[in-house]
Coordinates of C-alpha atoms in Angstrom, one line a residue:
M1 CA -0.1 -0.1 0.0
S2 CA 1.5 3.6 -1.1
T3 CA -1.3 5.1 1.3
Q4 CA -2.0 4.6 4.8
L5 CA -5.1 2.4 5.4
F6 CA -7.3 2.1 8.5
I7 CA -9.6 -1.0 9.1
L8 CA -12.6 -0.2 11.1
A9 CA -14.4 -3.4 12.6
S10 CA -18.0 -4.7 11.3
D11 CA -20.9 -6.6 12.9
H12 CA -21.3 -8.1 9.5
P13 CA -19.9 -11.6 9.8
S14 CA -18.8 -11.6 6.2
I15 CA -17.3 -8.3 5.8
Q16 CA -15.8 -9.0 9.4
A17 CA -13.8 -12.0 8.0
L18 CA -12.7 -9.8 5.0
L19 CA -11.3 -7.1 7.2
E20 CA -9.6 -9.6 9.6
S21 CA -7.9 -10.9 6.2
L22 CA -7.1 -7.4 5.5
A23 CA -5.3 -6.6 8.8
E24 CA -3.9 -9.9 8.7
Q25 CA -2.4 -9.7 5.2
L26 CA -1.2 -6.2 5.8
S27 CA -0.2 -6.2 9.3
I28 CA -2.8 -3.3 10.4
D29 CA -4.6 -3.2 13.8
F30 CA -8.4 -2.4 13.8
S31 CA -9.2 1.4 14.4
H32 CA -12.2 2.3 16.5
S33 CA -13.3 5.2 15.1
L34 CA -13.7 7.5 11.8
Q35 CA -13.4 10.7 13.9
D36 CA -10.0 9.4 15.0
L37 CA -8.0 9.6 11.7
G38 CA -6.9 12.4 10.0
D39 CA -7.7 13.6 6.6
G40 CA -6.4 11.8 3.8
A41 CA -6.3 8.2 4.9
L42 CA -7.7 5.3 3.2
V43 CA -10.2 3.4 5.3
A44 CA -11.8 0.4 4.7
F45 CA -15.2 -0.1 6.7
D46 CA -18.9 -1.5 6.4
A47 CA -21.2 0.6 4.6
S48 CA -24.4 -1.0 5.8
G49 CA -23.5 -4.5 4.8
E50 CA -21.4 -3.6 2.1
L51 CA -17.4 -3.2 2.1
A52 CA -16.3 0.0 0.9
V53 CA -13.2 2.0 1.0
Q54 CA -13.2 5.8 1.3
R55 CA -10.5 8.8 2.1
A56 CA -11.1 10.2 5.7
G57 CA -12.6 13.5 5.6
S58 CA -13.7 13.0 2.4
K59 CA -17.3 13.8 0.8
E60 CA -16.3 11.5 -2.2
K61 CA -18.2 8.5 -2.7
P62 CA -16.6 5.2 -0.9
I63 CA -15.6 2.5 -3.6
I64 CA -17.9 -0.3 -3.6
V65 CA -18.2 -3.2 -6.0
D66 CA -21.7 -3.6 -7.0
F67 CA -22.8 -6.1 -9.2
V68 CA -26.4 -5.7 -8.4
G69 CA -27.4 -2.1 -8.7
G70 CA -25.7 1.0 -9.8
K71 CA -23.6 1.0 -13.2
A72 CA -23.4 -2.7 -13.5
G73 CA -27.3 -3.3 -13.0
H74 CA -27.8 -0.4 -15.8
R75 CA -25.4 -1.9 -18.0
R76 CA -26.8 -5.6 -17.6
K77 CA -30.1 -4.2 -18.9
F78 CA -29.3 -1.5 -21.1
G79 CA -25.4 -1.9 -22.2
G80 CA -26.0 -3.2 -25.7
G81 CA -25.5 -6.9 -25.5
K82 CA -22.9 -8.5 -28.1
G83 CA -22.9 -5.5 -30.3
Q84 CA -20.4 -3.4 -27.6
D85 CA -16.9 -3.2 -28.7
I86 CA -15.9 -5.4 -25.6
A87 CA -18.0 -8.1 -26.8
K88 CA -16.8 -8.1 -30.2
A89 CA -12.9 -7.8 -29.1
V90 CA -13.2 -11.1 -27.2
G91 CA -14.8 -12.8 -29.9
L92 CA -18.7 -13.0 -28.9
N93 CA -19.5 -12.0 -32.3
K94 CA -17.8 -15.2 -33.6
G95 CA -20.9 -17.1 -32.4
V96 CA -18.5 -18.5 -29.2
K97 CA -18.6 -17.9 -25.6
P98 CA -14.9 -18.1 -24.6
S99 CA -13.1 -18.4 -21.3
V100 CA -11.5 -15.4 -20.4
L101 CA -8.8 -14.4 -18.0
D102 CA -9.1 -11.0 -17.1
A103 CA -5.5 -10.6 -15.7
T104 CA -6.2 -6.9 -14.6
G105 CA -9.2 -7.5 -12.2
G106 CA -9.5 -3.7 -11.0
L107 CA -13.4 -3.8 -9.8
G108 CA -14.3 -6.5 -12.0
R109 CA -16.7 -4.3 -13.9
D110 CA -15.6 -5.9 -17.4
A111 CA -15.2 -9.2 -16.1
F112 CA -19.2 -8.7 -15.0
V113 CA -20.0 -7.6 -18.7
L114 CA -18.5 -10.5 -20.0
A115 CA -19.7 -12.9 -17.7
S116 CA -23.7 -11.4 -18.4
L117 CA -22.8 -12.3 -21.9
G118 CA -21.9 -16.0 -21.3
C119 CA -18.2 -16.0 -20.7
N120 CA -16.6 -17.6 -18.0
V121 CA -14.2 -15.1 -16.3
T122 CA -11.5 -15.7 -14.2
M123 CA -10.3 -12.4 -12.3
I124 CA -6.6 -11.7 -11.1
E125 CA -6.1 -8.8 -8.6
R126 CA -2.9 -8.5 -6.6
S127 CA -4.0 -5.7 -4.4
P128 CA -5.5 -7.1 -1.4
V129 CA -7.5 -4.5 -0.7
V130 CA -9.4 -4.2 -4.3
A131 CA -9.3 -8.1 -4.0
A132 CA -11.5 -8.0 -0.7
L133 CA -13.8 -5.4 -2.3
L134 CA -14.4 -7.8 -5.4
E135 CA -15.1 -10.9 -3.0
D136 CA -17.8 -8.8 -1.2
G137 CA -19.1 -8.1 -4.5
L138 CA -19.4 -11.3 -5.7
R139 CA -20.6 -12.5 -2.3
R140 CA -23.6 -10.1 -2.7
A141 CA -24.2 -10.8 -6.1
L142 CA -24.7 -14.5 -5.2
E143 CA -27.2 -13.7 -2.9
D144 CA -29.5 -12.0 -5.4
S145 CA -31.4 -14.3 -7.5
D146 CA -31.2 -12.3 -10.5
V147 CA -27.6 -11.5 -10.7
S148 CA -26.4 -15.1 -9.4
P149 CA -26.2 -17.0 -12.3
I150 CA -24.0 -14.3 -13.5
A151 CA -21.5 -14.2 -10.7
E152 CA -21.3 -18.0 -10.5
Q153 CA -19.6 -17.6 -13.9
M154 CA -17.0 -15.2 -12.4
S155 CA -14.0 -16.3 -10.2
L156 CA -11.2 -14.6 -8.3
L157 CA -7.2 -15.3 -8.1
K158 CA -5.1 -13.3 -6.0
G159 CA -1.6 -12.7 -6.7
N160 CA 0.7 -11.1 -8.8
A161 CA -0.8 -11.6 -12.9
I162 CA 2.7 -11.7 -14.8
E163 CA 3.6 -14.6 -12.0
L164 CA 0.3 -16.1 -12.1
M165 CA 0.2 -16.5 -15.6
K166 CA 3.7 -17.7 -16.0
A167 CA 2.8 -20.4 -13.4
S168 CA -0.8 -21.4 -14.9
E169 CA -1.2 -25.0 -16.2
N170 CA -4.7 -23.7 -17.4
K171 CA -5.1 -22.1 -20.8
Y172 CA -7.7 -19.7 -21.7
D173 CA -9.3 -18.9 -24.8
V174 CA -8.6 -15.0 -24.5
V175 CA -6.7 -13.3 -21.8
Y176 CA -7.8 -9.8 -21.3
L177 CA -5.6 -6.8 -20.1
D178 CA -6.6 -3.2 -18.8
P179 CA -3.4 -2.1 -17.1
M180 CA -3.5 1.4 -15.2
F181 CA -2.7 4.1 -17.6
P182 CA -2.2 7.9 -16.6
H183 CA -5.9 9.5 -16.9
R184 CA -5.5 13.2 -18.3
E185 CA -9.0 13.9 -18.1
K186 CA -10.0 17.4 -17.3
S187 CA -12.8 16.6 -15.3
A188 CA -11.8 16.9 -11.6
L189 CA -14.8 14.1 -10.4
V190 CA -12.9 11.6 -12.7
K191 CA -9.5 12.8 -11.4
K192 CA -10.9 12.5 -7.7
E193 CA -12.1 9.0 -8.6
M194 CA -9.3 7.9 -10.3
R195 CA -6.8 9.5 -7.6
L196 CA -8.4 7.2 -5.0
F197 CA -8.2 3.9 -7.3
Q198 CA -4.7 4.7 -7.8
D199 CA -4.0 5.0 -4.1
L200 CA -5.6 1.5 -3.6
L201 CA -3.7 0.0 -6.6
G202 CA -0.5 1.8 -6.4
D203 CA 1.8 2.1 -9.3
D204 CA 1.8 -0.1 -12.2
P205 CA 5.3 0.1 -13.8
D206 CA 5.3 -3.7 -15.2
A207 CA 2.3 -3.3 -17.0
D208 CA 4.0 -4.1 -20.5
Q209 CA 5.3 -7.1 -18.9
L210 CA 1.9 -8.7 -18.9
L211 CA 1.9 -9.1 -22.7
E212 CA 4.5 -11.6 -23.3
P213 CA 2.9 -14.3 -20.6
A214 CA -0.5 -13.4 -22.1
L215 CA 0.2 -14.4 -25.3
E216 CA 1.7 -17.8 -24.2
L217 CA -1.4 -18.6 -22.3
A218 CA -4.3 -17.5 -24.8
E219 CA -5.4 -19.9 -27.2
Y220 CA -7.2 -17.5 -29.5
R221 CA -6.4 -14.0 -28.5
V222 CA -5.2 -11.4 -26.2
V223 CA -7.2 -8.2 -25.6
V224 CA -6.0 -5.2 -24.4
K225 CA -7.9 -2.3 -23.5
R226 CA -6.2 1.1 -24.0
P227 CA -6.8 5.2 -23.8
R228 CA -7.5 5.7 -27.5
L229 CA -4.3 7.6 -28.1
A230 CA -1.9 5.3 -25.9
P231 CA 1.4 3.7 -27.2
D232 CA 0.8 0.0 -27.7
L233 CA 1.6 -2.2 -24.7
N234 CA 4.8 -3.2 -24.8
G235 CA 5.7 -1.7 -28.1
Q236 CA 4.2 -4.6 -29.8
A237 CA 1.6 -3.7 -32.5
P238 CA -1.7 -5.7 -32.7
T239 CA -3.4 -7.5 -35.3
Y240 CA -6.1 -5.2 -35.5
R241 CA -7.9 -2.7 -33.2
L242 CA -11.5 -1.8 -32.1
E243 CA -11.6 2.1 -31.8
G244 CA -14.2 3.8 -29.7
K245 CA -14.2 7.8 -28.6
A246 CA -12.4 7.3 -25.2
C247 CA -10.8 4.0 -25.5
R248 CA -9.8 1.3 -28.1
Y249 CA -9.4 -2.6 -27.8
D250 CA -6.3 -3.9 -29.2
I251 CA -6.6 -7.7 -30.6
Y252 CA -3.8 -9.8 -30.8
A253 CA -4.9 -12.7 -32.8
L254 CA -3.3 -16.1 -32.5
K255 CA -5.8 -18.2 -34.6
A256 CA -9.5 -18.2 -35.6
F257 CA -12.2 -19.2 -33.6
N258 CA -14.4 -22.2 -34.4
A259 CA -17.7 -21.3 -34.0

């Protein structure tokens, strides 16, 4: 953790278990009150039955992984299905439902979209804090009758993606990468959201090193999500691209899908 983290105890058994695991992994003692903390520190706490992380003294919304409502729920219902660029990028328009390794899980938003479209998705997340948020989001999704069939198609591995990919004995149809990249949007809101998320994840200096093991592990293709004007990952040009307004998908095609 590049930023100091505090942990508040919870009465919710599932959330308390996640908080205890975090405290053990990061060698952090539990704090007793938000009022005892100085402004700027990150706090992991129970937000009415949801694991949350927020900056102490801030009015910003806390980070919570919610696969049931919010943006994920709206995109599940109205997101455009297989016509979305991410769906085309992983090959869903080829009449297949590929297995996907999302090696840069983050808050699981893209993984959830792909699972909602029928893919079995394995996420990797190396930040213990973000992994705990994902675990809690999956727990609540599995308890929801509408979303549980999607959540059942998602799984989580904790650790360094480069190391886990190199050591994996399992192949995946598609490896999906969305490494952190410096955001330069002018919107103050976007900057605040990204600043908090980057505080959780720390620096991402080894992003270029993701591509080689991903190419070794994928059966059909590697898909890299990039800001529209960002350089190619590891300086390696893709087979082709899908260009959007804010981002693009670089596809490294290894062989054709058999529909």
